[in-house]
CSV table of C-alpha atoms and ligand atoms in Angstrom, one decimal:
chain,number,residue,atom,x,y,z
K,1,UNK,CA,191.6,108.3,159.8
K,2,UNK,CA,190.6,109.3,163.3
K,3,UNK,CA,191.0,106.2,165.6
K,4,UNK,CA,187.6,106.8,167.2
K,5,UNK,CA,185.9,106.2,163.8
K,6,UNK,CA,188.3,103.6,162.5
K,7,UNK,CA,187.6,100.9,165.1
K,8,UNK,CA,183.8,101.0,164.9
K,9,UNK,CA,184.0,101.0,161.1
K,10,UNK,CA,186.3,98.0,161.1
K,11,UNK,CA,183.9,96.1,163.4
K,12,UNK,CA,180.9,97.0,161.2
K,13,UNK,CA,182.7,95.8,158.1
K,14,UNK,CA,183.8,92.5,159.7
K,15,UNK,CA,180.2,92.0,160.9
K,16,UNK,CA,178.8,92.7,157.4
K,17,UNK,CA,181.2,90.4,155.6
K,18,UNK,CA,180.5,87.6,158.1
K,19,UNK,CA,176.8,88.1,157.7
K,20,UNK,CA,177.0,88.0,153.9
K,21,UNK,CA,179.1,84.8,154.0
K,22,UNK,CA,176.6,83.1,156.4
K,23,UNK,CA,173.7,84.0,154.2
K,24,UNK,CA,175.3,82.8,151.0
K,25,UNK,CA,176.2,79.5,152.7
K,26,UNK,CA,172.6,78.9,153.8
K,27,UNK,CA,171.4,79.3,150.3
K,28,UNK,CA,174.1,78.2,147.9
K,29,UNK,CA,177.1,76.0,148.0
K,30,UNK,CA,179.5,74.8,145.2
K,31,UNK,CA,181.8,71.8,145.3
K,32,UNK,CA,183.8,69.7,142.9
K,33,UNK,CA,181.7,66.7,141.9
K,34,UNK,CA,184.2,64.9,139.7
K,35,UNK,CA,186.3,65.1,136.5
K,36,UNK,CA,185.3,64.0,133.1
K,37,UNK,CA,187.6,61.8,131.0
K,38,UNK,CA,189.0,64.9,129.3
K,39,UNK,CA,189.9,66.4,132.7
K,40,UNK,CA,187.1,69.0,132.8
K,41,UNK,CA,185.7,69.7,136.2
K,42,UNK,CA,182.1,69.1,137.1
K,43,UNK,CA,180.6,71.0,140.1
K,44,UNK,CA,177.7,70.2,142.3
K,45,UNK,CA,175.6,73.2,143.5
K,46,UNK,CA,173.4,73.0,146.5
K,47,UNK,CA,170.4,75.4,146.7
K,48,UNK,CA,168.6,75.5,150.0
K,49,UNK,CA,165.4,77.3,151.0
K,50,UNK,CA,164.1,78.7,154.3
K,51,UNK,CA,162.2,75.5,155.2
K,52,UNK,CA,165.3,73.4,154.7
K,53,UNK,CA,164.6,71.9,151.3
K,54,UNK,CA,167.7,71.3,149.3
K,55,UNK,CA,168.2,70.8,145.6
K,56,UNK,CA,171.6,69.5,144.4
K,57,UNK,CA,172.4,70.2,140.7
K,58,UNK,CA,175.5,69.4,138.6
K,59,UNK,CA,176.6,71.3,135.5
K,60,UNK,CA,176.9,68.0,133.6
K,61,UNK,CA,173.6,67.5,131.9
K,62,UNK,CA,172.3,70.3,134.1
K,63,UNK,CA,171.0,67.4,136.2
K,64,UNK,CA,169.2,67.5,139.5
K,65,UNK,CA,171.1,65.0,141.6
K,66,UNK,CA,168.9,65.2,144.7
K,67,UNK,CA,165.9,67.1,145.9
K,68,UNK,CA,164.5,66.9,149.5
K,69,UNK,CA,160.9,67.6,150.4
K,70,UNK,CA,159.0,67.4,153.7
K,71,UNK,CA,156.5,64.7,154.6
K,72,UNK,CA,153.3,65.4,156.7
K,73,UNK,CA,155.5,65.4,159.9
K,74,UNK,CA,158.0,67.8,158.3
K,75,UNK,CA,160.6,65.1,157.8
K,76,UNK,CA,162.7,65.8,154.7
K,77,UNK,CA,163.7,63.0,152.3
K,78,UNK,CA,165.2,62.9,148.9
K,79,UNK,CA,162.4,62.4,146.3
K,80,UNK,CA,164.4,61.9,143.1
K,81,UNK,CA,166.5,59.1,141.7
K,82,UNK,CA,170.1,59.7,140.7
K,83,UNK,CA,173.7,58.6,141.2
K,84,UNK,CA,176.3,59.1,143.9
K,85,UNK,CA,179.1,60.0,141.5
K,86,UNK,CA,179.9,61.5,138.1
K,87,UNK,CA,180.6,58.1,136.6
K,88,UNK,CA,176.9,57.2,137.0
K,89,UNK,CA,175.9,60.3,135.1
K,90,UNK,CA,178.5,59.8,132.4
K,91,UNK,CA,177.3,56.2,131.8
K,92,UNK,CA,173.6,56.9,132.4
K,93,UNK,CA,171.0,55.7,129.8
K,94,UNK,CA,167.9,56.7,131.8
K,95,UNK,CA,168.3,60.5,131.7
K,96,UNK,CA,168.1,60.8,135.5
K,97,UNK,CA,167.4,64.4,136.5
K,98,UNK,CA,168.8,65.9,133.3
K,99,UNK,CA,167.7,68.6,130.9
K,100,UNK,CA,167.1,66.8,127.6
K,101,UNK,CA,167.2,68.4,124.2
K,102,UNK,CA,167.5,69.8,121.7
K,103,UNK,CA,164.2,67.9,121.2
K,104,UNK,CA,162.9,66.1,124.2
K,105,UNK,CA,161.0,62.9,123.2
K,106,UNK,CA,160.9,61.2,119.8
K,107,UNK,CA,161.2,62.3,116.2
K,108,UNK,CA,160.2,59.5,113.8
K,109,UNK,CA,163.2,58.1,111.9
K,110,UNK,CA,165.1,61.1,113.1
K,111,UNK,CA,163.8,63.1,110.1
K,112,UNK,CA,162.0,66.3,109.6
K,113,UNK,CA,161.5,69.1,107.1
K,114,UNK,CA,161.9,72.7,107.8
K,115,UNK,CA,161.4,75.4,105.2
K,116,UNK,CA,161.4,72.7,102.5
K,117,UNK,CA,164.8,71.3,103.6
K,118,UNK,CA,165.1,67.8,105.1
K,119,UNK,CA,167.2,67.2,108.1
K,120,UNK,CA,168.5,63.8,109.4
K,121,UNK,CA,169.2,63.5,113.1
K,122,UNK,CA,171.2,60.8,114.9
K,123,UNK,CA,169.2,57.6,115.7
K,124,UNK,CA,169.3,56.3,119.2
K,125,UNK,CA,166.0,54.7,120.0
K,126,UNK,CA,165.2,51.8,117.6
K,127,UNK,CA,164.7,53.6,114.3
K,128,UNK,CA,164.0,56.9,115.9
K,129,UNK,CA,165.6,59.9,117.5
K,130,UNK,CA,165.0,60.3,121.3
K,131,UNK,CA,165.9,63.1,123.7
K,132,UNK,CA,168.5,64.9,121.5
K,133,UNK,CA,170.2,61.8,120.1
K,134,UNK,CA,173.5,60.0,120.8
K,135,UNK,CA,174.9,62.9,122.7
K,136,UNK,CA,172.1,65.1,123.9
K,137,UNK,CA,172.2,68.0,126.4
K,138,UNK,CA,172.2,65.4,129.2
K,139,UNK,CA,175.7,64.4,128.1
K,140,UNK,CA,177.4,67.8,127.8
K,141,UNK,CA,179.1,70.1,130.2
K,142,UNK,CA,177.0,73.3,130.9
K,143,UNK,CA,178.5,76.6,131.8
K,144,UNK,CA,177.7,78.3,135.1
K,145,UNK,CA,176.2,81.6,134.1
K,146,UNK,CA,174.9,83.0,137.4
K,147,UNK,CA,174.5,82.0,141.0
K,148,UNK,CA,172.0,84.3,142.7
K,149,UNK,CA,169.9,84.9,145.8
K,150,UNK,CA,166.8,86.7,144.8
K,151,UNK,CA,163.6,87.5,146.7
K,152,UNK,CA,162.2,84.4,145.1
K,153,UNK,CA,164.9,82.1,146.5
K,154,UNK,CA,168.4,80.8,145.6
K,155,UNK,CA,169.0,80.2,141.9
K,156,UNK,CA,171.5,78.7,139.6
K,157,UNK,CA,171.6,79.5,135.9
K,158,UNK,CA,173.4,77.1,133.5
K,159,UNK,CA,173.9,77.7,129.8
K,160,UNK,CA,174.9,75.6,126.8
K,161,UNK,CA,175.8,76.6,123.2
K,162,UNK,CA,174.7,73.9,120.9
K,163,UNK,CA,176.5,74.1,117.5
K,164,UNK,CA,174.9,74.2,114.0
K,165,UNK,CA,174.8,70.6,112.9
K,166,UNK,CA,175.1,69.1,116.4
K,167,UNK,CA,173.2,65.7,116.3
K,168,UNK,CA,171.9,66.9,112.9
K,169,UNK,CA,170.0,70.0,114.1
K,170,UNK,CA,170.3,73.2,112.1
K,171,UNK,CA,171.4,76.5,113.8
K,172,UNK,CA,173.7,77.5,116.6
K,173,UNK,CA,171.4,77.5,119.6
K,174,UNK,CA,172.1,79.3,122.9
K,175,UNK,CA,170.1,77.8,125.7
K,176,UNK,CA,170.0,78.8,129.4
K,177,UNK,CA,168.2,77.0,132.2
K,178,UNK,CA,167.6,78.7,135.5
K,179,UNK,CA,166.8,76.5,138.5
K,180,UNK,CA,165.3,78.4,141.5
K,181,UNK,CA,164.5,76.7,144.8
K,182,UNK,CA,161.9,79.1,146.1
K,183,UNK,CA,160.9,79.7,149.7
K,184,UNK,CA,157.5,78.4,148.6
K,185,UNK,CA,158.9,74.9,148.3
K,186,UNK,CA,159.0,75.0,144.5
K,187,UNK,CA,161.7,73.9,142.1
K,188,UNK,CA,161.2,76.4,139.3
K,189,UNK,CA,162.8,75.8,135.9
K,190,UNK,CA,163.0,78.6,133.4
K,191,UNK,CA,164.3,78.1,129.9
K,192,UNK,CA,165.5,80.7,127.4
K,193,UNK,CA,166.9,80.1,123.9
K,194,UNK,CA,167.9,81.9,120.7
K,195,UNK,CA,169.1,80.5,117.4
K,196,UNK,CA,170.9,81.9,114.3
K,197,UNK,CA,169.0,79.6,111.8
K,198,UNK,CA,165.4,78.2,111.9
K,199,UNK,CA,165.4,75.1,114.0
K,200,UNK,CA,163.2,72.9,116.2
K,201,UNK,CA,163.4,72.9,120.0
K,202,UNK,CA,161.6,71.1,122.8
K,203,UNK,CA,163.7,70.9,126.0
K,204,UNK,CA,162.4,69.3,129.1
K,205,UNK,CA,163.3,68.1,132.6
K,206,UNK,CA,163.7,64.4,133.3
K,207,UNK,CA,163.7,63.9,137.1
K,208,UNK,CA,162.4,60.5,138.3
K,209,UNK,CA,160.3,61.2,141.4
K,210,UNK,CA,159.5,58.8,144.2
K,211,UNK,CA,157.6,60.7,146.9
K,212,UNK,CA,157.9,57.9,149.4
K,213,UNK,CA,161.5,59.1,149.9
K,214,UNK,CA,162.4,55.4,149.7
K,215,UNK,CA,163.4,54.4,146.1
K,216,UNK,CA,163.2,50.7,147.0
K,217,UNK,CA,159.4,51.1,147.0
K,218,UNK,CA,157.5,51.3,143.7
K,219,UNK,CA,155.5,54.4,142.7
K,220,UNK,CA,152.4,52.4,142.0
K,221,UNK,CA,150.4,53.7,145.1
K,222,UNK,CA,151.0,57.3,144.2
K,223,UNK,CA,147.8,59.0,143.2
K,224,UNK,CA,148.1,61.1,140.1
K,225,UNK,CA,145.7,63.7,138.6
K,226,UNK,CA,146.3,65.1,135.2
K,227,UNK,CA,144.1,67.9,133.9
K,228,UNK,CA,143.8,66.5,130.4
K,229,UNK,CA,140.8,65.2,128.4
K,230,UNK,CA,143.0,63.8,125.6
K,231,UNK,CA,146.3,62.0,124.8
K,232,UNK,CA,148.2,61.8,121.5
K,233,UNK,CA,148.0,58.0,121.0
K,234,UNK,CA,151.1,56.3,119.7
K,235,UNK,CA,151.9,53.5,117.3
K,236,UNK,CA,154.9,51.2,117.4
K,237,UNK,CA,158.1,52.9,118.5
K,238,UNK,CA,155.9,55.3,120.6
K,239,UNK,CA,155.5,57.7,117.7
K,240,UNK,CA,152.2,59.6,117.7
K,241,UNK,CA,149.7,58.6,115.1
K,242,UNK,CA,148.7,62.3,114.8
K,243,UNK,CA,145.2,61.7,116.2
K,244,UNK,CA,143.9,62.9,119.6
K,245,UNK,CA,142.1,60.3,121.8
K,246,UNK,CA,139.7,61.0,124.6
K,247,UNK,CA,140.8,59.6,127.9
K,248,UNK,CA,137.2,58.9,128.9
K,249,UNK,CA,136.6,55.2,129.9
K,250,UNK,CA,140.2,54.3,129.4
K,251,UNK,CA,143.2,53.6,131.8
K,252,UNK,CA,144.6,56.9,130.5
K,253,UNK,CA,141.9,58.9,132.5
K,254,UNK,CA,143.6,60.7,135.4
K,255,UNK,CA,141.1,63.6,135.6
K,256,UNK,CA,140.3,62.4,139.1
K,257,UNK,CA,143.2,61.4,141.4
K,258,UNK,CA,143.9,57.7,140.7
K,259,UNK,CA,146.6,55.3,141.8
K,260,UNK,CA,149.3,54.9,139.1
K,261,UNK,CA,149.2,51.2,139.6
K,262,UNK,CA,145.4,50.8,139.5
K,263,UNK,CA,145.1,50.1,135.8
K,264,UNK,CA,148.7,50.0,134.6
K,265,UNK,CA,148.7,46.3,133.6
K,266,UNK,CA,145.3,46.3,131.9
K,267,UNK,CA,145.0,44.7,128.5
K,268,UNK,CA,144.9,48.1,126.7
K,269,UNK,CA,146.7,48.6,123.4
K,270,UNK,CA,148.4,52.0,124.4
K,271,UNK,CA,149.7,50.5,127.7
K,272,UNK,CA,151.0,47.4,125.8
K,273,UNK,CA,152.8,49.6,123.4
K,274,UNK,CA,154.3,51.7,126.2
K,275,UNK,CA,155.0,48.8,128.6
K,276,UNK,CA,153.0,50.9,131.0
K,277,UNK,CA,152.5,54.7,130.9
K,278,UNK,CA,154.8,56.4,128.5
K,279,UNK,CA,152.5,58.9,126.7
K,280,UNK,CA,151.8,62.5,126.1
K,281,UNK,CA,148.8,64.0,127.7
K,282,UNK,CA,147.3,67.1,126.0
K,283,UNK,CA,146.9,69.6,128.8
K,284,UNK,CA,143.5,71.3,129.0
K,285,UNK,CA,145.1,74.5,130.3
K,286,UNK,CA,148.3,75.9,129.0
K,287,UNK,CA,148.9,79.6,129.3
K,288,UNK,CA,151.6,81.9,130.3
K,289,UNK,CA,149.9,82.3,133.6
K,290,UNK,CA,151.3,78.9,134.6
K,291,UNK,CA,148.1,76.9,135.5
K,292,UNK,CA,148.3,73.9,137.7
K,293,UNK,CA,148.2,71.0,135.3
K,294,UNK,CA,148.7,68.0,137.5
K,295,UNK,CA,149.3,66.8,141.1
K,296,UNK,CA,150.7,63.6,142.7
K,297,UNK,CA,149.9,62.5,146.3
K,298,UNK,CA,151.8,59.8,148.1
K,299,UNK,CA,149.4,58.6,150.9
K,300,UNK,CA,151.9,57.2,153.4
K,301,UNK,CA,154.3,60.1,153.6
K,302,UNK,CA,151.5,62.6,152.7
K,303,UNK,CA,153.9,64.3,150.2
K,304,UNK,CA,152.2,66.2,147.4
K,305,UNK,CA,153.8,67.4,144.2
K,306,UNK,CA,152.0,69.7,141.8
K,307,UNK,CA,153.2,70.8,138.4
K,308,UNK,CA,152.6,74.3,136.8
K,309,UNK,CA,153.7,74.9,133.3
K,310,UNK,CA,153.1,77.0,130.1
K,311,UNK,CA,153.7,73.9,127.9
K,312,UNK,CA,150.9,72.2,125.9
K,313,UNK,CA,151.7,68.6,126.9
K,314,UNK,CA,153.2,66.4,129.6
K,315,UNK,CA,154.9,63.1,129.0
K,316,UNK,CA,154.1,60.8,131.9
K,317,UNK,CA,156.5,57.9,132.1
K,318,UNK,CA,156.1,55.3,134.8
K,319,UNK,CA,159.7,54.0,135.0
K,320,UNK,CA,158.9,51.0,132.8
K,321,UNK,CA,162.5,50.5,131.6
K,322,UNK,CA,164.0,50.5,135.2
K,323,UNK,CA,164.9,46.8,135.7
K,324,UNK,CA,167.1,46.6,138.8
K,325,UNK,CA,170.3,46.7,136.8
K,326,UNK,CA,171.1,50.4,137.5
K,327,UNK,CA,173.0,51.2,140.7
K,328,UNK,CA,171.8,54.5,142.1
K,329,UNK,CA,172.4,56.6,145.1
K,330,UNK,CA,173.4,54.7,148.3
K,331,UNK,CA,174.1,51.6,146.2
K,332,UNK,CA,170.3,51.0,145.6
K,333,UNK,CA,169.5,49.1,142.5
K,334,UNK,CA,166.5,50.9,141.0
K,335,UNK,CA,163.8,48.3,140.2
K,336,UNK,CA,160.9,48.3,137.8
K,337,UNK,CA,158.6,51.4,138.4
K,338,UNK,CA,160.4,52.9,141.3
K,339,UNK,CA,160.4,56.3,139.8
K,340,UNK,CA,158.1,58.3,137.5
K,341,UNK,CA,158.8,61.3,135.2
K,342,UNK,CA,156.5,64.2,134.4
K,343,UNK,CA,158.1,66.0,131.5
K,344,UNK,CA,156.4,69.3,130.5
K,345,UNK,CA,156.9,69.6,126.8
K,346,UNK,CA,155.4,69.9,123.3
K,347,UNK,CA,154.0,66.8,121.8
K,348,UNK,CA,156.3,64.1,120.5
K,349,UNK,CA,157.3,64.2,116.8
K,350,UNK,CA,155.7,67.7,116.4
K,351,UNK,CA,158.1,68.7,113.5
K,352,UNK,CA,156.3,65.9,111.5
K,353,UNK,CA,152.8,66.9,112.6
K,354,UNK,CA,151.7,70.4,111.3
K,355,UNK,CA,148.4,69.8,113.3
K,356,UNK,CA,150.4,69.9,116.6
K,357,UNK,CA,151.5,73.2,118.2
K,358,UNK,CA,154.7,74.3,116.5
K,359,UNK,CA,158.2,73.7,117.9
K,360,UNK,CA,160.0,75.9,115.4
K,361,UNK,CA,162.3,78.6,116.6
K,362,UNK,CA,163.5,81.3,114.2
K,363,UNK,CA,166.3,83.8,114.4
K,364,UNK,CA,165.1,86.9,116.2
K,365,UNK,CA,162.6,84.9,118.3
K,366,UNK,CA,163.2,84.0,122.0
K,367,UNK,CA,162.1,80.6,123.2
K,368,UNK,CA,160.8,80.6,126.8
K,369,UNK,CA,159.4,77.9,129.0
K,370,UNK,CA,158.6,77.9,132.7
K,371,UNK,CA,157.8,74.7,134.6
K,372,UNK,CA,157.4,74.5,138.4
K,373,UNK,CA,157.3,71.4,140.6
K,374,UNK,CA,155.8,72.4,143.9
K,375,UNK,CA,156.0,70.4,147.1
K,376,UNK,CA,153.7,70.2,150.1
K,377,UNK,CA,152.3,67.5,152.4
K,378,UNK,CA,148.9,66.7,154.0
C,1,GLA,C1,161.2,59.2,128.2
C,1,GLA,C2,160.6,58.3,127.2
C,1,GLA,C3,160.7,56.9,127.6
C,1,GLA,C4,162.1,56.6,128.0
C,1,GLA,C5,162.6,57.5,129.1
C,1,GLA,C6,164.0,57.2,129.5
C,1,GLA,O1,160.3,59.4,129.3
C,1,GLA,O2,159.3,58.7,126.8
C,1,GLA,O3,160.3,56.1,126.6
C,1,GLA,O4,163.0,56.7,127.0
C,1,GLA,O5,162.5,58.8,128.7
C,1,GLA,O6,164.3,55.8,129.7
């Protein structure tokens, strides 16, 4: 090639390759997080957006390890609970940051019937099946399917192939979860699944949020609004009775922003059964258009989190089982009610309640869910 052209071409290509590397680095980073007992490597991925928010996700349990969000002065702080190392996640009993499944929430006695056949799932919560059983999707290694930078933001897609019979569920299920940290300060979670036999499916995301940015503080002063007129009340073991109950004139009414702690210790049967809030709210709006279904405001930092989803329900759990015995990030022992979960999902125990929206997935159908946690401050 003529030297006159070769030199500028070389310079242009060096410039382009540097530019690409810098852009990728700003939005996505991948590092070894640790090794499991069998030697398999677990990676931690960092997604960053234009305003400096960062989401760190591992491919073990597809768990969100940290998520920073700005306060009213623009100061970023980590707003989710989690662990510093893989050991924490491997031994975790709280589902910190994970994707839970195949069925998030409870199935009574771990039993259900599908097309006339009875299935027995593993039991891991008293007499019941919870969050996918003894080894749910929070305890498995997911595959990295795609790392991408789209117009929407940086994204990480993880996938898991759950075998026919795993934890008692019928059908080989292929599930993908795509996390996107958008430039609109949203953590967007998109689920996709197919099966080769009829099965039931209800995956959800289990981050514990504390919008103060200081997990040594409780979440009781956070103001919560849930756009729901009803809950599905529970009996012992937190299994729904099958009825719907109006929230009006009860401590379950969050239709107007109310402090989580305002009524949590009232002498109310549902709160006694849940040891606080641990119930399913029947969302008034649930459409594919992703309506806003709830918001949380933390008055000191000014942080706001809104949730948008196409799911019919949300499990609001106020961290009642945290008891100061779990050592989290930075050596902090997570005390009672220092994190809350807002798990977009179908109602608990739906396979045993034909009156609830169905969680059945058949071969040929594609399961889809989108849930967005959006952050701002005021
Ligand atoms: C869910 C359940 C709770 C509890 C937590 C994890 O939110 O509803 O009862 O099991 O997960 O501790």
